[in-house]
């Protein structure tokens, strides 16, 4: 039971737009930044989005993040086969402990 | 190039101990907070512990508090996780990650810890 709630799976066809939601509480998402990580099969997680909606250099602008209240979402537009991965949202909580979502497995059909 | 290389994982019996290490290179290690994050087989990510750049601030997940100890040696560019009283549910790949205002922006490849009799 993860502190942040994500749907376990999502899917889309190439070229489509897909969104992944992340729900938290006032002590984590509601008062702190949200981060998104991409984990390709058999590899370490990679930072995808920081501070709710900022992309590190090298991350395509097909990936975007947003936050409203105690929820956040990751949108992937122009879906590609190489986007098939697990996606995790994360935040700090007010007690300065890290919290993750349970992860969403994205399948490109 | 930023590199984080974990070591020290292996098979240990329940109740046993293990010390993980994370060797950092390619950046000024002493300027960054560091995290340990773990992932049980087939499961999601779980934050384990954080340590500030000068070791002044240390935090643990409730699941490991009192059993695990995070530390660092800035002179050796190394991060450690001492794990005592290990349980089956501690079985996981353990990642070290560099932390800054961007979040956990670099991760190691992980080291597998298996707790089993």
Coordinates of N, CA and C in Angstrom, one line a residue:
Chain A
X1 N 0.8 -1.2 0.0 CA 0.0 0.0 0.0 C 0.9 1.2 0.0
X2 N 1.0 1.8 -1.2 CA 1.8 3.0 -1.3 C 1.1 4.2 -0.8
X3 N 1.9 5.2 -0.4 CA 1.3 6.5 0.2 C 0.6 7.3 -1.0
X4 N 1.2 7.3 -2.1 CA 0.6 7.9 -3.3 C -0.1 6.9 -4.2
X5 N -1.2 7.3 -4.7 CA -2.0 6.3 -5.4 C -2.0 6.5 -6.9
X6 N -1.5 5.5 -7.7 CA -1.5 5.5 -9.1 C -2.3 4.4 -9.7
X7 N -2.8 4.5 -10.9 CA -3.5 3.3 -11.5 C -2.4 2.3 -11.8
X8 N -2.6 1.0 -11.6 CA -1.6 0.0 -11.9 C -1.2 -0.1 -13.4
X9 N -2.1 0.2 -14.3 CA -1.8 0.1 -15.7 C -2.4 1.2 -16.5
X10 N -1.8 1.4 -17.7 CA -2.3 2.3 -18.7 C -1.8 1.8 -20.0
X11 N -2.5 2.2 -21.0 CA -2.1 1.8 -22.4 C -2.6 2.8 -23.4
X12 N -1.9 2.7 -24.6 CA -2.3 3.5 -25.7 C -1.6 3.0 -27.0
X13 N -2.1 3.6 -28.1 CA -1.5 3.2 -29.3 C -0.5 4.2 -29.8
X14 N 0.5 3.9 -30.6 CA 1.5 4.9 -31.1 C 0.8 6.2 -31.6
X15 N 1.4 7.3 -31.1 CA 0.8 8.6 -31.5 C -0.2 9.2 -30.6
X16 N -0.8 8.3 -29.8 CA -1.9 8.8 -28.9 C -1.3 9.6 -27.7
X17 N -2.2 10.2 -27.0 CA -1.8 10.9 -25.7 C -2.4 10.1 -24.6
X18 N -1.5 9.9 -23.6 CA -1.9 9.1 -22.4 C -1.6 9.9 -21.2
X19 N -2.4 9.8 -20.2 CA -2.2 10.5 -18.9 C -2.2 9.4 -17.8
X20 N -1.3 9.7 -16.8 CA -1.2 8.8 -15.6 C -1.5 9.7 -14.4
X21 N -2.4 9.3 -13.5 CA -2.7 10.2 -12.4 C -1.9 9.7 -11.1
X22 N -1.9 10.6 -10.2 CA -1.2 10.3 -8.9 C -1.9 11.1 -7.8
X23 N -2.4 10.4 -6.9 CA -3.2 11.1 -5.8 C -2.5 11.0 -4.5
X24 N -2.4 12.1 -3.7 CA -1.8 12.1 -2.4 C -2.6 12.8 -1.4
X25 N -2.0 13.5 -0.5 CA -2.6 14.2 0.5 C -2.0 15.6 0.8
X26 N -2.6 16.3 1.7 CA -2.1 17.6 2.0 C -0.7 17.6 2.6
X27 N -0.3 16.5 3.1 CA 1.1 16.5 3.7 C 2.2 16.1 2.8
X28 N 1.8 15.7 1.6 CA 2.8 15.4 0.6 C 2.6 16.2 -0.7
X29 N 1.8 15.7 -1.6 CA 1.6 16.4 -2.9 C 1.0 17.8 -2.6
X30 N 0.1 17.9 -1.6 CA -0.6 19.2 -1.4 C 0.4 20.3 -0.9
X31 N 1.5 20.0 -0.4 CA 2.4 21.0 0.1 C 3.9 20.9 -0.4
X32 N 4.1 20.0 -1.3 CA 5.5 19.8 -1.8 C 5.5 19.5 -3.3
X33 N 6.6 19.6 -3.9 CA 6.7 19.3 -5.3 C 6.5 17.8 -5.6
X34 N 6.1 17.6 -6.9 CA 5.9 16.2 -7.4 C 7.0 15.9 -8.4
X35 N 7.5 14.7 -8.4 CA 8.5 14.2 -9.3 C 8.0 13.0 -10.0
X36 N 8.4 12.8 -11.2 CA 8.0 11.6 -12.0 C 9.3 10.9 -12.4
X37 N 9.3 9.5 -12.3 CA 10.4 8.7 -12.7 C 9.9 7.7 -13.7
X38 N 10.8 7.4 -14.7 CA 10.5 6.3 -15.7 C 11.5 5.2 -15.5
X39 N 11.0 4.0 -15.4 CA 11.8 2.8 -15.2 C 11.6 1.8 -16.4
X40 N 12.5 1.8 -17.3 CA 12.5 0.8 -18.4 C 12.8 -0.6 -17.8
X41 N 12.4 -1.6 -18.4 CA 12.6 -3.0 -17.9 C 14.0 -3.3 -17.6
X42 N 14.3 -3.7 -16.4 CA 15.7 -4.2 -16.1 C 16.7 -3.0 -15.8
X43 N 16.2 -1.8 -15.7 CA 17.1 -0.7 -15.5 C 16.7 0.1 -14.3
X44 N 17.6 1.0 -13.9 CA 17.3 1.9 -12.8 C 16.3 3.0 -13.2
X45 N 15.6 3.6 -12.2 CA 14.7 4.7 -12.5 C 15.5 5.9 -13.1
X46 N 14.8 6.6 -13.9 CA 15.3 7.8 -14.5 C 14.4 9.0 -14.2
X47 N 14.9 10.1 -13.8 CA 14.1 11.3 -13.5 C 13.5 11.9 -14.8
X48 N 12.2 12.0 -14.8 CA 11.4 12.5 -16.0 C 10.9 13.9 -15.8
X49 N 10.4 14.2 -14.6 CA 9.8 15.5 -14.3 C 10.2 15.9 -12.9
X50 N 10.5 17.1 -12.7 CA 10.8 17.6 -11.4 C 10.0 18.9 -11.1
X51 N 9.9 19.2 -9.9 CA 9.1 20.4 -9.5 C 7.8 20.5 -10.2
X52 N 7.0 19.4 -10.2 CA 5.7 19.3 -10.8 C 5.6 19.3 -12.3
X53 N 6.4 20.1 -13.0 CA 6.2 20.3 -14.4 C 7.5 20.6 -15.2
X54 N 8.6 20.4 -14.6 CA 9.9 20.8 -15.2 C 10.6 19.5 -15.8
X55 N 11.1 19.7 -17.0 CA 11.8 18.5 -17.6 C 13.3 18.7 -17.5
X56 N 14.0 17.7 -17.0 CA 15.5 17.8 -17.1 C 15.9 17.8 -18.5
X57 N 17.1 18.3 -18.7 CA 17.6 18.4 -20.1 C 17.7 16.9 -20.6
X58 N 17.3 16.8 -21.9 CA 17.4 15.5 -22.5 C 16.0 14.8 -22.5
X59 N 15.1 15.2 -21.7 CA 13.8 14.6 -21.7 C 12.9 15.3 -22.7
X60 N 12.3 14.5 -23.7 CA 11.5 15.1 -24.8 C 10.3 15.9 -24.2
X61 N 9.9 16.9 -25.0 CA 8.8 17.7 -24.6 C 7.5 17.0 -24.8
X62 N 7.5 15.7 -25.2 CA 6.3 14.9 -25.3 C 5.8 14.6 -23.9
X63 N 6.8 14.7 -22.9 CA 6.4 14.4 -21.5 C 6.1 15.7 -20.8
X64 N 5.0 15.7 -20.1 CA 4.7 16.9 -19.3 C 4.0 16.5 -18.0
X65 N 4.2 17.4 -17.0 CA 3.6 17.1 -15.7 C 2.7 18.3 -15.2
X66 N 1.8 18.0 -14.4 CA 0.9 19.0 -13.8 C 0.5 18.6 -12.4
X67 N 0.1 19.6 -11.7 CA -0.3 19.3 -10.3 C -1.5 20.3 -9.9
X68 N -2.4 19.7 -9.2 CA -3.6 20.5 -8.7 C -4.0 20.0 -7.4
X69 N -3.9 20.8 -6.4 CA -4.2 20.4 -5.0 C -3.4 19.2 -4.5
X70 N -4.0 18.1 -4.3 CA -3.3 16.9 -3.8 C -3.2 15.9 -4.8
X71 N -3.4 16.2 -6.1 CA -3.2 15.3 -7.2 C -2.2 15.8 -8.2
X72 N -1.7 14.9 -9.0 CA -0.8 15.3 -10.1 C -1.0 14.3 -11.2
X73 N -0.5 14.7 -12.4 CA -0.6 13.8 -13.5 C 0.6 14.0 -14.4
X74 N 0.9 12.9 -15.1 CA 1.9 12.9 -16.1 C 1.2 12.6 -17.5
X75 N 1.5 13.4 -18.5 CA 1.0 13.2 -19.8 C 2.1 12.9 -20.8
X76 N 1.8 11.9 -21.6 CA 2.8 11.6 -22.7 C 2.0 11.7 -24.0
X77 N 2.5 12.6 -24.8 CA 1.9 12.8 -26.1 C 2.7 12.1 -27.2
X78 N 2.1 11.9 -28.3 CA 2.8 11.2 -29.4 C 3.5 9.9 -29.0
X79 N 2.7 9.1 -28.3 CA 3.2 7.9 -27.7 C 4.1 7.1 -28.7
X80 N 5.2 6.5 -28.2 CA 6.1 5.7 -29.0 C 6.4 4.4 -28.3
X81 N 6.8 3.4 -29.0 CA 7.0 2.1 -28.4 C 8.0 2.1 -27.3
X82 N 9.0 3.0 -27.4 CA 10.1 3.1 -26.4 C 9.6 3.7 -25.1
X83 N 8.4 4.2 -25.1 CA 7.8 4.8 -23.9 C 7.3 3.7 -23.0
X84 N 7.2 2.4 -23.5 CA 6.7 1.3 -22.7 C 7.6 1.1 -21.5
X85 N 7.1 1.4 -20.3 CA 7.9 1.3 -19.1 C 7.0 1.4 -17.9
X86 N 7.6 1.4 -16.7 CA 6.9 1.7 -15.4 C 7.1 3.2 -15.1
X87 N 6.1 3.8 -14.6 CA 6.2 5.3 -14.3 C 5.8 5.4 -12.8
X88 N 6.6 6.2 -12.1 CA 6.3 6.4 -10.6 C 6.3 7.9 -10.3
X89 N 5.3 8.3 -9.6 CA 5.3 9.6 -9.0 C 5.9 9.6 -7.6
X90 N 6.4 10.7 -7.2 CA 7.1 10.8 -5.9 C 7.0 12.2 -5.3
X91 N 7.1 12.3 -4.0 CA 7.1 13.6 -3.4 C 7.7 13.4 -2.0
X92 N 8.1 14.5 -1.4 CA 8.5 14.5 0.0 C 7.2 14.8 0.8
X93 N 7.2 14.3 2.0 CA 6.1 14.7 2.9 C 6.6 15.7 3.9
X94 N 5.7 16.2 4.6 CA 6.1 17.3 5.6 C 7.1 16.9 6.7
X95 N 7.2 15.5 6.8 CA 8.1 15.0 7.8 C 9.5 14.7 7.2
X96 N 9.6 15.2 5.9 CA 10.9 15.1 5.2 C 11.2 13.6 4.9
X97 N 10.2 12.8 4.7 CA 10.4 11.5 4.2 C 9.9 11.4 2.8
X98 N 10.5 10.5 2.0 CA 10.1 10.3 0.6 C 8.9 9.4 0.5
X99 N 8.0 9.7 -0.4 CA 6.9 8.8 -0.7 C 6.8 8.6 -2.2
X100 N 6.5 7.4 -2.5 CA 6.3 7.0 -4.0 C 4.9 6.5 -4.2
X101 N 4.5 6.6 -5.4 CA 3.3 5.9 -5.9 C 3.6 4.5 -6.1
X102 N 2.6 3.6 -6.3 CA 2.8 2.2 -6.5 C 3.3 1.9 -7.9
X103 N 3.3 2.9 -8.8 CA 3.8 2.6 -10.2 C 2.7 2.3 -11.1
X104 N 2.9 2.8 -12.4 CA 1.9 2.5 -13.4 C 2.7 1.9 -14.6
X105 N 2.2 0.7 -15.0 CA 2.9 0.0 -16.1 C 2.2 0.5 -17.4
X106 N 3.0 1.2 -18.3 CA 2.4 1.7 -19.5 C 2.7 0.7 -20.7
X107 N 1.7 0.3 -21.3 CA 1.8 -0.6 -22.5 C 1.5 0.1 -23.7
X108 N 2.3 0.0 -24.7 CA 2.1 0.6 -26.0 C 1.6 -0.5 -26.9
X109 N 0.3 -0.4 -27.3 CA -0.4 -1.4 -28.1 C 0.1 -1.5 -29.5
Chain B
X1 N 31.5 12.5 -16.0 CA 30.2 11.8 -16.0 C 29.9 11.3 -14.6
X2 N 28.6 11.6 -14.2 CA 28.2 11.2 -12.9 C 28.1 9.7 -12.9
X3 N 28.6 9.0 -11.8 CA 28.5 7.6 -11.7 C 28.2 7.2 -10.2
X4 N 27.3 6.3 -10.0 CA 27.0 5.8 -8.7 C 27.1 4.3 -8.8
X5 N 27.9 3.6 -8.0 CA 28.1 2.2 -8.1 C 27.9 1.6 -6.7
X6 N 26.8 0.8 -6.6 CA 26.5 0.1 -5.4 C 27.2 -1.2 -5.3
X7 N 27.5 -1.6 -4.1 CA 28.1 -2.9 -3.8 C 27.7 -3.4 -2.4
X8 N 28.0 -4.7 -2.1 CA 27.7 -5.2 -0.8 C 26.5 -6.1 -0.7
X9 N 25.7 -6.2 -1.7 CA 24.5 -7.0 -1.6 C 24.9 -8.5 -1.6
X10 N 23.9 -9.3 -1.3 CA 24.1 -10.7 -1.3 C 23.0 -11.4 -0.5
X11 N 23.3 -12.7 -0.3 CA 22.3 -13.6 0.5 C 22.7 -13.5 2.0
X12 N 21.6 -13.3 2.8 CA 21.9 -13.2 4.2 C 20.7 -13.9 4.9
X13 N 20.9 -14.5 6.0 CA 19.8 -15.2 6.8 C 19.0 -14.1 7.6
X14 N 17.8 -14.4 7.8 CA 16.9 -13.6 8.7 C 17.6 -13.3 10.0
X15 N 17.6 -12.0 10.4 CA 18.3 -11.6 11.6 C 19.7 -11.2 11.4
X16 N 20.2 -11.4 10.2 CA 21.6 -11.1 9.9 C 21.8 -9.6 9.6
X17 N 23.1 -9.3 9.2 CA 23.4 -7.9 8.9 C 24.2 -7.9 7.6
X18 N 24.1 -6.7 7.0 CA 24.8 -6.5 5.7 C 25.1 -5.0 5.6
X19 N 26.2 -4.6 5.0 CA 26.6 -3.2 4.8 C 26.7 -2.9 3.3
X20 N 25.8 -2.0 2.8 CA 25.9 -1.6 1.4 C 26.8 -0.4 1.3
X21 N 27.4 -0.3 0.1 CA 28.2 0.9 -0.2 C 27.8 1.4 -1.5
X22 N 28.0 2.7 -1.7 CA 27.7 3.4 -3.0 C 28.9 4.3 -3.3
X23 N 29.7 4.0 -4.3 CA 30.8 4.8 -4.7 C 30.4 5.8 -5.7
X24 N 30.7 7.1 -5.4 CA 30.3 8.2 -6.3 C 31.5 8.8 -7.0
X25 N 31.3 9.2 -8.2 CA 32.3 9.8 -9.0 C 31.7 10.8 -10.0
X26 N 32.5 11.7 -10.5 CA 32.0 12.6 -11.6 C 31.3 13.9 -11.1
X27 N 31.2 14.0 -9.8 CA 30.6 15.3 -9.2 C 31.2 15.5 -7.8
X28 N 30.9 16.6 -7.2 CA 31.3 17.0 -5.9 C 30.4 16.3 -4.9
X29 N 30.8 15.2 -4.5 CA 29.9 14.3 -3.6 C 29.5 15.1 -2.3
X30 N 30.4 15.8 -1.8 CA 30.2 16.5 -0.5 C 29.1 17.6 -0.6
X31 N 28.7 17.9 -1.8 CA 27.7 19.0 -2.0 C 26.3 18.5 -2.1
X32 N 26.1 17.2 -2.1 CA 24.8 16.7 -2.4 C 24.2 15.8 -1.3
X33 N 22.9 15.9 -1.0 CA 22.2 14.9 -0.2 C 22.1 13.6 -1.0
X34 N 22.0 12.5 -0.3 CA 21.9 11.2 -1.0 C 20.7 10.4 -0.4
X35 N 20.2 9.5 -1.2 CA 19.1 8.7 -0.8 C 19.4 7.2 -1.0
X36 N 18.8 6.3 -0.3 CA 18.7 4.9 -0.6 C 17.2 4.7 -0.9
X37 N 17.0 4.0 -2.0 CA 15.6 3.6 -2.4 C 15.7 2.1 -2.7
X38 N 14.7 1.3 -2.4 CA 14.7 -0.1 -2.7 C 13.5 -0.5 -3.5
X39 N 13.6 -1.7 -4.1 CA 12.6 -2.2 -4.9 C 12.5 -3.7 -4.8
X40 N 11.5 -4.2 -4.1 CA 11.3 -5.6 -3.9 C 11.0 -6.3 -5.3
X41 N 11.3 -7.5 -5.4 CA 11.1 -8.2 -6.7 C 9.7 -8.1 -7.2
X42 N 9.6 -7.5 -8.4 CA 8.3 -7.3 -9.0 C 7.4 -6.3 -8.4
X43 N 8.0 -5.5 -7.5 CA 7.2 -4.4 -6.8 C 7.7 -3.0 -7.2
X44 N 7.0 -2.0 -6.5 CA 7.4 -0.7 -6.8 C 8.5 -0.1 -6.0
X45 N 8.8 1.1 -6.2 CA 9.9 1.8 -5.5 C 9.5 2.2 -4.0
X46 N 10.4 2.0 -3.1 CA 10.2 2.4 -1.7 C 11.4 3.2 -1.2
X47 N 11.1 4.4 -0.8 CA 12.2 5.3 -0.2 C 12.6 4.7 1.1
X48 N 13.9 4.6 1.3 CA 14.4 4.0 2.6 C 15.0 5.0 3.5
X49 N 15.9 5.9 3.0 CA 16.6 6.8 3.9 C 17.3 7.9 3.1
X50 N 17.5 9.0 3.8 CA 18.1 10.2 3.2 C 19.2 10.7 4.2
X51 N 20.2 11.3 3.6 CA 21.3 11.9 4.4 C 21.7 13.2 3.7
X52 N 21.8 14.3 4.5 CA 22.2 15.6 3.9 C 23.7 15.6 3.6
X53 N 24.1 16.6 2.9 CA 25.5 16.6 2.4 C 26.6 16.5 3.6
X54 N 26.3 17.1 4.7 CA 27.2 17.1 5.8 C 26.8 16.1 6.9
X55 N 25.8 15.3 6.6 CA 25.3 14.3 7.6 C 24.6 14.9 8.7
X56 N 24.2 16.2 8.6 CA 23.5 16.8 9.7 C 22.1 16.4 9.8
X57 N 21.5 16.0 8.7 CA 20.1 15.6 8.7 C 20.0 14.2 8.1
X58 N 19.3 13.3 8.8 CA 19.1 11.9 8.5 C 17.7 11.5 8.7
X59 N 17.1 10.8 7.7 CA 15.7 10.4 7.8 C 15.6 9.0 7.4
X60 N 14.6 8.3 8.0 CA 14.4 6.9 7.7 C 12.9 6.6 7.5
X61 N 12.6 5.6 6.6 CA 11.3 5.1 6.5 C 11.0 4.4 7.8
X62 N 9.7 4.4 8.2 CA 9.3 3.7 9.4 C 9.6 2.2 9.3
X63 N 9.6 1.6 8.1 CA 9.8 0.2 8.0 C 11.3 -0.2 8.3
X64 N 12.2 0.7 8.3 CA 13.6 0.4 8.6 C 14.2 1.1 9.8
X65 N 13.4 2.0 10.4 CA 14.0 2.8 11.5 C 14.3 1.9 12.6
X66 N 15.5 2.2 13.2 CA 16.0 1.3 14.3 C 16.8 0.1 13.9
X67 N 16.7 -0.2 12.6 CA 17.4 -1.4 12.1 C 18.5 -1.0 11.1
X68 N 18.2 0.0 10.3 CA 19.2 0.5 9.3 C 19.8 1.8 9.7
X69 N 21.1 2.0 9.3 CA 21.8 3.2 9.6 C 22.5 3.7 8.3
X70 N 22.1 4.9 7.9 CA 22.7 5.5 6.7 C 23.9 6.4 7.2
X71 N 25.0 6.4 6.4 CA 26.1 7.2 6.7 C 26.9 7.5 5.4
X72 N 27.8 8.4 5.5 CA 28.6 8.8 4.4 C 30.0 9.2 4.8
X73 N 31.0 9.1 3.9 CA 32.3 9.5 4.1 C 32.7 10.4 2.9
X74 N 32.6 11.7 3.1 CA 32.8 12.6 2.0 C 34.3 12.6 1.5
X75 N 35.2 12.2 2.3 CA 36.6 12.1 1.9 C 36.8 10.9 1.0
X76 N 35.9 9.9 1.1 CA 36.0 8.7 0.2 C 35.0 8.7 -0.8
X77 N 34.2 9.8 -0.9 CA 33.1 9.9 -1.9 C 32.2 8.6 -1.9
X78 N 31.8 8.3 -0.6 CA 31.1 7.0 -0.5 C 29.9 7.2 0.5
X79 N 28.8 6.5 0.1 CA 27.6 6.4 0.9 C 27.4 5.0 1.4
X80 N 26.9 4.8 2.6 CA 26.7 3.5 3.2 C 25.3 3.3 3.7
X81 N 24.9 2.0 3.8 CA 23.7 1.6 4.5 C 24.0 0.4 5.3
X82 N 24.1 0.5 6.6 CA 24.2 -0.6 7.5 C 22.9 -1.2 7.8
X83 N 22.7 -2.4 7.5 CA 21.4 -3.1 7.7 C 21.5 -4.2 8.7
X84 N 20.8 -4.1 9.8 CA 20.8 -5.1 10.9 C 19.4 -5.7 11.0
X85 N 19.4 -6.8 11.7 CA 18.1 -7.5 12.0 C 17.3 -7.6 10.7
X86 N 17.9 -8.1 9.7 CA 17.2 -8.2 8.4 C 16.1 -9.2 8.4
X87 N 15.1 -8.8 7.6 CA 13.8 -9.7 7.5 C 13.6 -10.0 6.1
X88 N 12.8 -11.0 5.9 CA 12.5 -11.5 4.5 C 11.9 -10.3 3.7
X89 N 11.2 -9.4 4.3 CA 10.6 -8.3 3.5 C 11.6 -7.2 3.2
X90 N 12.8 -7.4 3.6 CA 13.9 -6.4 3.2 C 14.5 -6.9 1.9
X91 N 14.1 -8.0 1.4 CA 14.7 -8.5 0.1 C 14.3 -7.5 -1.0
X92 N 15.3 -7.0 -1.7 CA 15.0 -6.0 -2.7 C 16.3 -5.6 -3.4
X93 N 16.2 -4.9 -4.5 CA 17.3 -4.2 -5.1 C 17.4 -2.9 -4.4
X94 N 18.6 -2.5 -4.0 CA 18.8 -1.3 -3.3 C 19.6 -0.3 -4.2
X95 N 19.0 0.8 -4.4 CA 19.6 1.9 -5.2 C 20.1 3.0 -4.4
X96 N 21.2 3.6 -4.7 CA 21.6 4.9 -4.2 C 21.3 5.9 -5.2
X97 N 20.9 7.1 -4.8 CA 20.5 8.2 -5.7 C 21.0 9.5 -5.2
X98 N 21.5 10.3 -6.1 CA 21.9 11.7 -5.8 C 20.7 12.6 -5.7
X99 N 20.6 13.5 -4.8 CA 19.4 14.3 -4.6 C 19.8 15.8 -4.6
X100 N 19.1 16.5 -5.4 CA 19.2 18.0 -5.4 C 17.8 18.6 -5.6
X101 N 17.8 19.9 -6.0 CA 16.5 20.6 -6.2 C 15.7 20.0 -7.3
X102 N 16.4 19.2 -8.2 CA 15.7 18.5 -9.3 C 15.1 17.2 -8.8
X103 N 15.4 16.8 -7.6 CA 14.9 15.5 -7.2 C 16.1 14.5 -7.2
X104 N 15.8 13.2 -7.3 CA 16.8 12.2 -7.4 C 17.2 12.1 -8.9
X105 N 18.3 12.9 -9.2 CA 18.6 13.0 -10.7 C 19.5 12.0 -11.2
X106 N 20.3 11.3 -10.4 CA 21.1 10.2 -10.8 C 21.0 9.0 -9.9
X107 N 20.9 7.8 -10.5 CA 20.7 6.6 -9.7 C 21.8 5.6 -10.1
X108 N 22.2 4.8 -9.2 CA 23.1 3.7 -9.5 C 22.3 2.5 -10.1
X109 N 23.0 1.5 -10.5 CA 22.3 0.3 -11.1 C 21.7 -0.6 -10.1
X110 N 22.0 -0.4 -8.8 CA 21.4 -1.2 -7.7 C 22.2 -2.5 -7.4
X111 N 22.0 -2.9 -6.1 CA 22.6 -4.1 -5.6 C 21.5 -5.0 -4.9
X112 N 21.5 -6.3 -5.2 CA 20.4 -7.1 -4.7 C 20.7 -7.7 -3.4
X113 N 19.8 -7.5 -2.5 CA 19.9 -8.1 -1.1 C 18.8 -9.1 -1.0
X114 N 19.1 -10.3 -0.7 CA 18.2 -11.4 -0.5 C 18.3 -11.9 0.9
X115 N 17.2 -11.9 1.6 CA 17.1 -12.3 3.0 C 16.3 -13.6 3.0
X116 N 17.0 -14.7 3.3 CA 16.4 -16.0 3.2 C 17.2 -17.1 4.0
X117 N 16.5 -18.0 4.6 CA 17.2 -19.1 5.4 C 17.6 -20.2 4.4

